[in-house]
Amino acid sequence: PMNTVTIGAVEVTPLLDTRLLMYPPMFLPDHAEEFVAEYRHQADERGLFPMAITCFLLRSAGKTILVDTGVGRRRRPNMPIGHLNDSLAGAGLDPGEVDIVLNTHMHVDHVGWNTVDSADGTPEIFFPKARFWFQQSEWDFWMQPERLQDPANAHLVDCVVPLRDSGRITFATGEQAIDEHLTYVPTPGHTPGHVAIGIVSQGERAVIVGDASHHPVQLLHPDWSPAFDNDPLLAGKTREWLLDWAIDEQRLWMAGHWEHPGIGRLLRLDGKRTFRAL
């Protein structure tokens, strides 16, 4: 597919689940006016800003790996319907060919295609042969009974709980290696067990950032935490570290909520971080 990039022996294809429109007062309530002033050129006539829900398809060490599964095709509050199934088909891939699903965290727009509703309305796993990897700390946080009973977390009941007894979950801890090229990069703050995915192969490097950053405005304002960050202070510190680490290590930056495909180089120019799309 046209957007595939290679990091050494690893192939990465960004797959669009859906485009989104962001309303700054909801998204960045503490900095909405400043944000609009800096990015006004991107707004539509209603004052909404483009974002994406992009998943990343990896071919690494003989396996087909999907990082995050978008919002899915169920109706969710304030969310469009996802089309990852079409994007997979466009990449010439059948769901049965996915070996591993890595969910960076358990928000609704990252676990949505883990399951789909079967004819009788019960959730069935969309990737029939995949193993699902979760950070143990993320799992333990969200699987608390009081969180599962919260209507705001209905997606956990649909998209995560059905995996619980499938025998197909692998739990990871911290910076664990996924294979010879891929490792978890703990990036807490957005959620307690949030992770990015680091890629190193043949001297080339990249990072899939999950929700450690939602928008390029955070290049200059890493402390601007969106409303969805569980621990805004920690998220800001994590973001600042991750941005500088990606620059220092010359890692290709892959951000699923930045405008699709969200892949490019981070540089320092005149002391400021900047992004050059690939």
Coordinates of C-alpha atoms in Angstrom, one line a residue:
P1 CA 0.0 0.0 0.0
M2 CA 1.1 3.5 -0.8
N3 CA 1.7 4.7 2.8
T4 CA 3.9 1.8 3.9
V5 CA 7.2 2.9 5.4
T6 CA 10.1 0.6 6.4
I7 CA 12.2 0.8 9.5
G8 CA 15.0 -1.6 8.8
A9 CA 13.3 -5.0 8.4
V10 CA 10.0 -3.8 9.8
E11 CA 7.2 -2.6 7.5
V12 CA 4.6 -0.1 8.9
T13 CA 1.3 0.7 7.1
P14 CA -1.0 3.4 8.7
L15 CA -4.6 2.3 8.4
L16 CA -7.3 5.0 8.8
D17 CA -10.2 3.9 10.9
T18 CA -12.0 7.3 10.6
R19 CA -11.4 11.0 10.5
L20 CA -12.6 13.1 13.4
L21 CA -13.4 16.8 14.0
M22 CA -12.1 18.3 17.2
Y23 CA -13.9 21.1 19.1
P24 CA -11.2 22.9 21.1
P25 CA -13.3 23.9 24.1
M26 CA -14.1 20.2 24.7
F27 CA -10.7 18.9 23.7
L28 CA -8.4 21.5 25.4
P29 CA -10.7 23.3 27.8
D30 CA -7.8 25.1 29.6
H31 CA -6.1 26.3 26.4
A32 CA -8.8 26.4 23.7
E33 CA -8.4 30.1 22.9
E34 CA -4.7 29.9 22.6
F35 CA -4.9 26.8 20.5
V36 CA -7.4 28.4 18.1
A37 CA -5.1 31.4 17.8
E38 CA -2.1 29.2 16.8
Y39 CA -4.0 26.8 14.5
R40 CA -6.8 29.0 13.1
H41 CA -5.6 28.1 9.5
Q42 CA -6.7 24.5 10.1
A43 CA -10.3 25.3 11.3
D44 CA -13.3 24.7 9.2
E45 CA -16.2 27.2 9.0
R46 CA -17.6 25.8 12.3
G47 CA -14.3 26.2 14.2
L48 CA -13.6 22.4 14.1
F49 CA -10.2 20.9 13.6
P50 CA -9.1 17.8 11.7
M51 CA -7.9 14.8 13.6
A52 CA -7.8 11.1 12.8
I53 CA -8.0 7.7 14.3
T54 CA -5.2 5.8 12.7
C55 CA -4.1 2.2 13.5
F56 CA -0.7 0.9 12.5
L57 CA -0.2 -2.4 10.7
L58 CA 3.3 -3.9 11.3
R59 CA 5.1 -6.8 9.6
S60 CA 7.9 -7.7 12.0
A61 CA 9.9 -10.9 12.6
G62 CA 7.5 -12.9 10.5
K63 CA 4.4 -11.7 12.2
T64 CA 1.5 -9.4 11.2
I65 CA 0.8 -7.1 14.1
L66 CA -1.9 -4.4 14.5
V67 CA -1.2 -1.5 16.9
D68 CA -4.6 -0.3 18.2
T69 CA -8.0 -1.1 16.6
G70 CA -9.8 2.2 16.3
V71 CA -13.3 3.0 17.4
G72 CA -15.1 0.0 15.7
R73 CA -18.4 -0.1 14.0
R74 CA -20.8 0.3 17.0
R75 CA -22.5 3.6 17.7
R76 CA -20.6 5.5 20.3
P77 CA -21.3 8.9 21.9
N78 CA -19.6 11.8 19.9
M79 CA -17.8 9.3 17.7
P80 CA -18.1 8.5 14.0
I81 CA -18.3 4.8 12.9
G82 CA -14.9 3.3 12.1
H83 CA -13.9 1.7 8.8
L84 CA -10.8 -0.2 9.8
N85 CA -12.2 -3.3 8.1
D86 CA -12.2 -1.5 4.8
S87 CA -8.7 -0.2 5.4
L88 CA -7.5 -3.7 6.1
A89 CA -9.1 -4.9 2.9
G90 CA -7.4 -2.1 1.0
A91 CA -4.1 -3.2 2.4
G92 CA -4.9 -6.7 1.0
L93 CA -5.3 -8.2 4.5
D94 CA -7.9 -10.5 6.0
P95 CA -8.6 -10.2 9.7
G96 CA -7.6 -13.8 10.0
E97 CA -4.0 -12.9 9.0
V98 CA -3.4 -10.7 12.0
D99 CA -1.2 -12.6 14.5
I100 CA -1.0 -10.0 17.3
V101 CA -3.1 -7.0 18.4
L102 CA -1.3 -4.5 20.7
N103 CA -3.7 -2.0 22.4
T104 CA -1.6 0.9 23.6
H105 CA -4.4 1.5 26.2
M106 CA -8.1 0.8 26.7
H107 CA -9.9 3.9 25.5
V108 CA -12.9 3.4 23.2
D109 CA -11.0 4.6 20.1
H110 CA -8.2 2.1 20.5
V111 CA -10.0 -1.2 21.2
G112 CA -13.1 -0.8 19.0
W113 CA -12.4 -3.5 16.4
N114 CA -11.2 -6.1 18.9
T115 CA -14.8 -7.4 18.6
V116 CA -17.8 -7.0 16.4
D117 CA -21.4 -7.9 17.1
S118 CA -22.4 -11.2 15.6
A119 CA -25.9 -11.9 14.1
D120 CA -27.4 -12.5 17.6
G121 CA -25.9 -9.3 19.0
T122 CA -23.2 -10.9 21.1
P123 CA -19.6 -9.7 20.7
E124 CA -17.3 -11.9 18.7
I125 CA -13.5 -11.5 18.3
F126 CA -12.9 -9.8 14.9
F127 CA -9.4 -11.2 14.5
P128 CA -10.0 -14.9 14.8
K129 CA -6.4 -16.0 15.3
A130 CA -4.8 -13.1 17.0
R131 CA -3.3 -12.9 20.4
F132 CA -4.1 -9.7 22.3
W133 CA -1.3 -8.0 24.3
F134 CA -2.1 -5.7 27.2
Q135 CA 0.0 -4.1 29.8
Q136 CA -0.9 -5.7 33.1
S137 CA -1.2 -2.3 34.9
E138 CA -3.7 -1.0 32.2
W139 CA -5.7 -4.2 32.5
D140 CA -5.8 -4.1 36.3
F141 CA -6.9 -0.4 36.2
W142 CA -9.9 -0.8 33.8
M143 CA -11.1 -4.3 34.8
Q144 CA -12.1 -3.1 38.3
P145 CA -15.8 -3.9 38.8
E146 CA -16.8 -0.3 39.4
R147 CA -15.2 0.8 36.1
L148 CA -16.9 -2.0 34.2
Q149 CA -20.2 -0.9 35.6
D150 CA -19.8 2.7 34.6
P151 CA -21.9 3.4 31.5
A152 CA -19.1 5.6 30.2
N153 CA -17.0 2.5 29.8
A154 CA -19.5 0.4 27.8
H155 CA -16.8 -0.2 25.3
L156 CA -14.8 -2.3 27.8
V157 CA -17.7 -4.7 28.2
D158 CA -18.0 -5.0 24.4
C159 CA -14.4 -4.9 23.3
V160 CA -12.2 -6.1 26.2
V161 CA -14.2 -8.3 28.5
P162 CA -15.0 -10.9 25.7
L163 CA -11.3 -11.5 25.4
R164 CA -10.9 -12.3 29.1
D165 CA -11.8 -15.9 28.8
S166 CA -10.6 -16.4 25.2
G167 CA -7.2 -17.8 26.3
R168 CA -5.7 -15.4 23.8
I169 CA -4.3 -12.6 26.1
T170 CA -0.7 -12.0 26.7
F171 CA 0.1 -9.7 29.6
A172 CA 3.2 -7.5 29.5
T173 CA 5.0 -5.5 32.1
G174 CA 6.9 -2.2 31.5
E175 CA 9.5 -2.1 28.8
Q176 CA 9.1 -5.7 27.8
A177 CA 10.2 -6.8 24.3
I178 CA 7.4 -7.8 22.0
D179 CA 9.8 -9.3 19.4
E180 CA 13.4 -8.7 18.2
H181 CA 12.4 -5.3 16.8
L182 CA 9.6 -4.1 19.0
T183 CA 9.5 -3.0 22.6
Y184 CA 7.0 -1.3 24.9
V185 CA 7.8 2.2 25.9
P186 CA 6.0 3.1 29.1
T187 CA 4.3 6.5 28.7
P188 CA 1.9 6.9 31.6
G189 CA -0.4 9.8 32.2
H190 CA -3.1 9.5 29.5
T191 CA -4.0 6.3 31.3
P192 CA -2.0 4.6 34.1
G193 CA -0.7 1.8 31.9
H194 CA -0.4 3.7 28.6
V195 CA 2.4 2.6 26.3
A196 CA 4.1 3.6 23.1
I197 CA 5.6 1.1 20.8
G198 CA 9.3 1.4 20.0
I199 CA 10.8 0.0 16.8
V200 CA 14.5 -0.6 16.2
S201 CA 15.8 -2.5 13.2
Q202 CA 19.0 -2.4 11.2
G203 CA 20.0 0.9 12.8
E204 CA 16.7 2.6 12.1
R205 CA 14.3 3.7 14.7
A206 CA 10.6 4.7 15.1
V207 CA 8.0 5.2 17.8
I208 CA 4.2 4.7 17.6
V209 CA 3.0 7.1 20.2
G210 CA -0.5 6.0 21.0
D211 CA -2.2 8.9 22.9
A212 CA 1.0 10.3 24.4
S213 CA 0.3 13.1 21.9
H214 CA -3.0 14.1 20.2
H215 CA -2.0 17.1 18.1
P216 CA 1.1 18.9 16.8
V217 CA 0.3 21.9 19.0
Q218 CA 1.9 19.8 21.8
L219 CA 5.3 20.1 20.1
L220 CA 5.6 23.6 21.6
H221 CA 3.1 23.1 24.5
P222 CA 3.7 19.6 25.9
D223 CA 2.0 20.6 29.1
W224 CA -1.3 21.2 27.2
S225 CA -3.1 18.1 28.3
P226 CA -6.5 17.3 26.6
A227 CA -9.5 16.6 28.7
F228 CA -9.0 12.8 28.3
D229 CA -5.7 12.6 30.1
N230 CA -6.2 10.7 33.3
D231 CA -3.3 12.5 35.0
P232 CA -2.7 15.7 33.1
L233 CA 0.5 16.7 35.0
L234 CA 2.1 13.3 34.5
A235 CA 0.9 13.2 30.8
G236 CA 2.6 16.5 30.2
K237 CA 5.9 15.3 31.7
T238 CA 5.7 12.1 29.7
R239 CA 4.9 13.9 26.5
E240 CA 7.9 16.3 26.9
W241 CA 10.2 13.4 27.6
L242 CA 8.9 11.4 24.6
L243 CA 9.2 14.3 22.2
D244 CA 12.8 14.9 23.2
W245 CA 13.6 11.2 23.2
A246 CA 12.3 10.8 19.7
I247 CA 14.3 13.8 18.5
D248 CA 17.5 12.7 20.3
E249 CA 17.2 9.1 19.0
Q250 CA 16.1 10.3 15.5
R251 CA 13.0 8.1 15.7
L252 CA 10.4 8.4 13.0
W253 CA 7.3 9.7 14.8
M254 CA 3.9 7.9 14.2
A255 CA 0.9 9.5 15.8
G256 CA -2.5 8.0 15.3
H257 CA -4.5 11.1 16.2
W258 CA -2.4 13.6 14.2
E259 CA -3.8 14.2 10.7
H260 CA -3.6 10.9 8.8
P261 CA -1.1 9.3 8.2
G262 CA 0.6 11.1 11.1
I263 CA 4.1 9.9 10.2
G264 CA 7.2 12.2 10.0
R265 CA 10.4 13.5 11.5
L266 CA 10.7 15.6 14.6
L267 CA 13.5 18.2 14.5
R268 CA 14.7 21.1 16.6
L269 CA 14.9 24.3 14.7
D270 CA 16.0 27.5 16.5
G271 CA 15.4 25.7 19.8
K272 CA 11.8 24.7 18.9
R273 CA 10.4 21.3 18.1
T274 CA 9.0 21.0 14.6
F275 CA 7.4 18.2 12.6
R276 CA 8.1 17.3 9.0
A277 CA 5.5 15.0 7.5
L278 CA 7.0 12.1 5.5

